Coordinates of C-alpha atoms in Angstrom, one line a residue:
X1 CA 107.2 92.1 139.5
X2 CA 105.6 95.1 137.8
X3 CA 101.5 95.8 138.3
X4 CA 99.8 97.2 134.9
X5 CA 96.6 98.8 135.8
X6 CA 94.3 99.9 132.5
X7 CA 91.4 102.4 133.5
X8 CA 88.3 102.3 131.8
X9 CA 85.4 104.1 131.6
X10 CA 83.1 100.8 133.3
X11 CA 86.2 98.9 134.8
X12 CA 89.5 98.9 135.8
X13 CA 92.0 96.0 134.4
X14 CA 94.8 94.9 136.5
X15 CA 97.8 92.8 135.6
X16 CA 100.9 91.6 137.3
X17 CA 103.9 90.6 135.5
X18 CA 107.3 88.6 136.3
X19 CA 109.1 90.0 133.2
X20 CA 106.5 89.4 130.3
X21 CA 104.9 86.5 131.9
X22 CA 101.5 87.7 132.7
X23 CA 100.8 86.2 136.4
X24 CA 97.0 87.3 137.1
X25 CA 94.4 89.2 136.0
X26 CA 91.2 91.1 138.2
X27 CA 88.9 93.5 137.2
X28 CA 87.1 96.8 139.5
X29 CA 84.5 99.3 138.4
X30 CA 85.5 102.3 137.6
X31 CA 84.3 104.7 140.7
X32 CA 84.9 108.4 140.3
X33 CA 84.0 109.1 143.5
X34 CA 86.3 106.1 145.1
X35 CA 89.0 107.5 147.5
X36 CA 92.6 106.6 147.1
X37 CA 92.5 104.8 150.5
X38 CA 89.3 102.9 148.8
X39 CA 91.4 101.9 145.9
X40 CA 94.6 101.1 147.4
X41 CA 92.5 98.9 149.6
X42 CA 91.2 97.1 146.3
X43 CA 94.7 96.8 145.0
X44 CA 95.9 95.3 148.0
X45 CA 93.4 92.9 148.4
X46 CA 93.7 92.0 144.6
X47 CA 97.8 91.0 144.7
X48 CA 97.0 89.0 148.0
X49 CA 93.9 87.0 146.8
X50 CA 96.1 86.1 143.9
X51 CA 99.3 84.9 146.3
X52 CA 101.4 88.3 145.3
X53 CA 102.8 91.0 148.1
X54 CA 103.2 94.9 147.5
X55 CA 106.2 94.2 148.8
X56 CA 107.4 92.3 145.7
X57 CA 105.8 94.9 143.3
X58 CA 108.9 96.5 141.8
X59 CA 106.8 98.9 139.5
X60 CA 103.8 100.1 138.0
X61 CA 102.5 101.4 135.3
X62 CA 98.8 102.8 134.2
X63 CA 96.8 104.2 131.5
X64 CA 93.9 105.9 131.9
X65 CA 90.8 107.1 129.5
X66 CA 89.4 108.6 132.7
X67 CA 91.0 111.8 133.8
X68 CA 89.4 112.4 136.6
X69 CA 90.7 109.2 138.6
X70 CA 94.1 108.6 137.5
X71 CA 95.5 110.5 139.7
X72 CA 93.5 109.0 142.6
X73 CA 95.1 105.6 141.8
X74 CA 98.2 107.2 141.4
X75 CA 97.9 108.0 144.6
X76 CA 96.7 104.8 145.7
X77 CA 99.3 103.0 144.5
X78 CA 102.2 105.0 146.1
X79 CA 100.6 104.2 149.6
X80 CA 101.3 100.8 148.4
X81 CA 104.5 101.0 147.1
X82 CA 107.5 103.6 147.3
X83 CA 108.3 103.2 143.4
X84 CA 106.6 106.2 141.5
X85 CA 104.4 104.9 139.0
X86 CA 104.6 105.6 135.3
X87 CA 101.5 107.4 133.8
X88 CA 101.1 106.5 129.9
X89 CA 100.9 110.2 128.0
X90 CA 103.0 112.8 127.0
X91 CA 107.3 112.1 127.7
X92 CA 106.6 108.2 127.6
X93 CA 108.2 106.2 125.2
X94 CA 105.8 104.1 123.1
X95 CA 107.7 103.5 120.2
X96 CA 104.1 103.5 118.0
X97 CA 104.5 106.5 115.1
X98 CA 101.3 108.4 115.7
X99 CA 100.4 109.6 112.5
X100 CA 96.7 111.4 113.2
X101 CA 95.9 115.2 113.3
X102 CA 96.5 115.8 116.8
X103 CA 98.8 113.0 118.8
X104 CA 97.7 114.3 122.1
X105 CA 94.0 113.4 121.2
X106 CA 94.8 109.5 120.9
X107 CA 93.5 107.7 124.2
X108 CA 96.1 105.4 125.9
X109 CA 94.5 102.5 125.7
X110 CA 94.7 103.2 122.0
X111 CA 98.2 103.6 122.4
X112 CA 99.4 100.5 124.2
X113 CA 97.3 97.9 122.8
X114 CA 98.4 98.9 119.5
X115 CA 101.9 99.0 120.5
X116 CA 101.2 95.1 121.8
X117 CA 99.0 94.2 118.6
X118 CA 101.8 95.4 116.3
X119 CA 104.6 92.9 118.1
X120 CA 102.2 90.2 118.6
X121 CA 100.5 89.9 114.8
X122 CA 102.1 92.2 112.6
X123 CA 101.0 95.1 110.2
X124 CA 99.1 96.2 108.4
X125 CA 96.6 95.4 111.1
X126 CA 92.7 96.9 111.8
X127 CA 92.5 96.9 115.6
X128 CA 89.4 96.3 117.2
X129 CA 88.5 97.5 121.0
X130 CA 84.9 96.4 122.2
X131 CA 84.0 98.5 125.4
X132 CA 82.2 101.4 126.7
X133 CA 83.4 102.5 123.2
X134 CA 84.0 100.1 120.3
X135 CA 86.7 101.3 118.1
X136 CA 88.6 100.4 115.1
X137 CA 92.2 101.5 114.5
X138 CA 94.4 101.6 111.5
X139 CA 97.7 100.4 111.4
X140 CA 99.5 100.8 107.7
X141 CA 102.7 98.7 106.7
X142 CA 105.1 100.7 107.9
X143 CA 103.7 100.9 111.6
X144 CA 102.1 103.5 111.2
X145 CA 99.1 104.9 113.4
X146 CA 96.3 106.1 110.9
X147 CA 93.8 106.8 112.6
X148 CA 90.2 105.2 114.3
X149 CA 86.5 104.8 113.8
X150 CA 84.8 105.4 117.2
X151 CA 81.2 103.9 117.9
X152 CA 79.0 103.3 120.7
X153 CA 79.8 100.1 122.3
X154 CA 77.5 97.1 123.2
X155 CA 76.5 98.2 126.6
X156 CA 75.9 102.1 125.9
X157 CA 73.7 100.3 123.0
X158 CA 71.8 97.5 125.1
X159 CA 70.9 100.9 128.1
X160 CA 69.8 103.0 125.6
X161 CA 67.3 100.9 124.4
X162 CA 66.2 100.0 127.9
X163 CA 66.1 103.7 128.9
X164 CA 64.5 104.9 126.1
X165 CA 61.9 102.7 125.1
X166 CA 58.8 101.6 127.3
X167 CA 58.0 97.6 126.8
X168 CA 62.1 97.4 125.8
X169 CA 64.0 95.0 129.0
X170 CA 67.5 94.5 130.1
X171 CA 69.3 90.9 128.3
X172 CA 71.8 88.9 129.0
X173 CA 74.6 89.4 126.6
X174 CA 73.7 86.3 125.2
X175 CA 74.1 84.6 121.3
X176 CA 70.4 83.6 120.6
X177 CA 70.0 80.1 118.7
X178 CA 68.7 82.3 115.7
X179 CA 69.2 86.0 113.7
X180 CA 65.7 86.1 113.8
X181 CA 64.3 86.0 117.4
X182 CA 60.4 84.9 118.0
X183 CA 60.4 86.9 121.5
X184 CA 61.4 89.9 122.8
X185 CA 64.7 88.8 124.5
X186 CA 65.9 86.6 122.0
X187 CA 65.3 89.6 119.0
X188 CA 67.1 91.7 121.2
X189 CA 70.1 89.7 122.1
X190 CA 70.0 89.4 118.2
X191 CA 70.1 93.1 117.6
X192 CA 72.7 93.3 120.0
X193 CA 75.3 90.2 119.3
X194 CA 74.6 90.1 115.3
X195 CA 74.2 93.1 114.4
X196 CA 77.6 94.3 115.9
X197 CA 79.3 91.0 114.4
X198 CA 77.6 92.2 110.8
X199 CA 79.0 95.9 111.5
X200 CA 82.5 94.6 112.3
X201 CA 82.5 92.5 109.2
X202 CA 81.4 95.6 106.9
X203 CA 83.6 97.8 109.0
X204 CA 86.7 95.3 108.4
X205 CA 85.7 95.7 104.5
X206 CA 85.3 99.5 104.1
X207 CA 88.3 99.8 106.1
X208 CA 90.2 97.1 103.7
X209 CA 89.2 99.3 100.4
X210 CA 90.1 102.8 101.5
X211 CA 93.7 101.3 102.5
X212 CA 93.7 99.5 99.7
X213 CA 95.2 96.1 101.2
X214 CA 94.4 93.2 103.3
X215 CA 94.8 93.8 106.8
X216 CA 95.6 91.0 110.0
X217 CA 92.5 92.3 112.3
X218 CA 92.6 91.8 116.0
X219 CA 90.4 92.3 118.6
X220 CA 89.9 92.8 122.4
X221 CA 87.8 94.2 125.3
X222 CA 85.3 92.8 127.4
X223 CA 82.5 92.1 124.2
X224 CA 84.7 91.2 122.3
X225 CA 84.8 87.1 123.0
X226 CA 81.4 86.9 122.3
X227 CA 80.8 88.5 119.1
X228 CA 84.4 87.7 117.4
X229 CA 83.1 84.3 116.7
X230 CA 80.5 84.7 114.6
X231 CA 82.3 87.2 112.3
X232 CA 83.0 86.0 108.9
X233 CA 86.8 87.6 109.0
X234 CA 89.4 85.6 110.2
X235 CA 89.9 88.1 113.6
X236 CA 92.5 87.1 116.3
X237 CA 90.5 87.4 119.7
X238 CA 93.1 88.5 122.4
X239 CA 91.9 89.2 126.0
X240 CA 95.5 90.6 127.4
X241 CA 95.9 92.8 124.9
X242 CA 96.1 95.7 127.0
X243 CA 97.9 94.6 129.6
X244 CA 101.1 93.6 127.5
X245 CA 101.1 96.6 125.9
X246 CA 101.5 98.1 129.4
X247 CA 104.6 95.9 129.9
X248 CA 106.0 96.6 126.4
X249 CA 106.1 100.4 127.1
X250 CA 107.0 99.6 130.7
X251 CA 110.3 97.8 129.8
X252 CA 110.8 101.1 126.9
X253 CA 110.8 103.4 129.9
X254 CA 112.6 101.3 132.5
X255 CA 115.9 100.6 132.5

């Protein structure tokens, strides 16, 4: 069995696999002031709600867009397990053609769930990621890596306007009956899930026109479910996204 761990800026994705066969899924905040004992506690208690011993973890692999607490789990997970995990970065084998100005700058996450997107639905692809961060990646024909449109993502959007306005509340992320709300909550649940589902659909256009072609368009992350549907683009919604790119590079690196 192999564990795939995805660090986010919010949450922490787990996976674990019996060769490609994705057996559970759990999610933990992101803590940068969690200690590896902390984490390897959450780990272990993860695998075992879910039926699965450390013991039966034959590797691991992570990615990380937070610097500053990959190496804690790192360390969490070899107090779990004696197999050394494998870090996504530099000297791993991805097998994606990276293509933008500097390589180095691309964030893992990047890298592996276009790596799975690519096997999964083909090229040339638009790749959505809806998280702290939403983004929108370029794939061309020829697997190529163009580049990415980075935005602010749902949440970051739905605290700012909390934090910086005085009569503006928290919502549910919620899909109100109408575009046009006739209340507070309802306008800005509107604001939050339509507006993003417009900006994807323009997005997906303007993207479209510069390559010059049609693109397959795929999306993930943890806003993604409930916006994706009311897009106007035929968009394939996939959850795991992540994770199976972890085991794709996995099984590049592993003999």
């Amino acid at each position: 069995m192999v564990l795939a761990i995805d660090i986010g800026n919010t949450q922490i994705v787990l996976g674990c696999f019996e060769n490609r066969t994705l057996l559970f899924t759990e999610q933990l905040s992101t803590s940068k002031n969690s200690t590896d004992l902390e984490y390897a506690a959450f780990l272990k208690s993860a695998a075992e709600f879910n039926g699965i011993s450390f013991e039966n973890i034959d590797g691991t692999i992570i990615s990380s867009v937070v610097p500053q607490i990959t190496d804690t789990i790192r360390k969490a997970v070899e107090r779990l397990s004696p197999v050394k995990p494998l870090i996504v970065g530099p000297g791993i084998k991805t097998g994606l053609k990276i293509r933008i100005d500097n390589p180095a700058q691309l964030g893992s996450d990047l890298v592996v769930s276009s790596v799975a997107s690519i096997k999964e639905y083909g090229v040339p692809q638009i790749s959505i990621y809806m998280g702290t961060a939403t983004t929108f990646s370029l794939i061309d024909k020829d697997k190529n890596y163009v580049g990415t449109s980075i935005g602010a993502g749902m949440g970051i959007e739905a605290e700012a306007l909390s934090r910086s306005t005085a009569q503006l509340p928290n919502v549910a992320f919620e899909t109100p009956k109408q575009v046009i709300g006739t209340n507070t909550v309802d306008s800005i649940k509107s604001g939050l899930i339509y507006q993003n589902a417009a900006l994807i659909d323009g997005m997906i256009d303007r993207i479209e026109e510069e390559y010059g072609s049609k693109c397959v368009i795929t999306a993930t992350g943890r806003y993604a479910s409930i916006v994706i549907p009311l897009c106007r683009h035929k968009i394939h919604y996939d959850k795991d996204l992540l994770l199976k790119g972890l085991i794709e590079v996995y099984y590049k690196n592993v003999k």
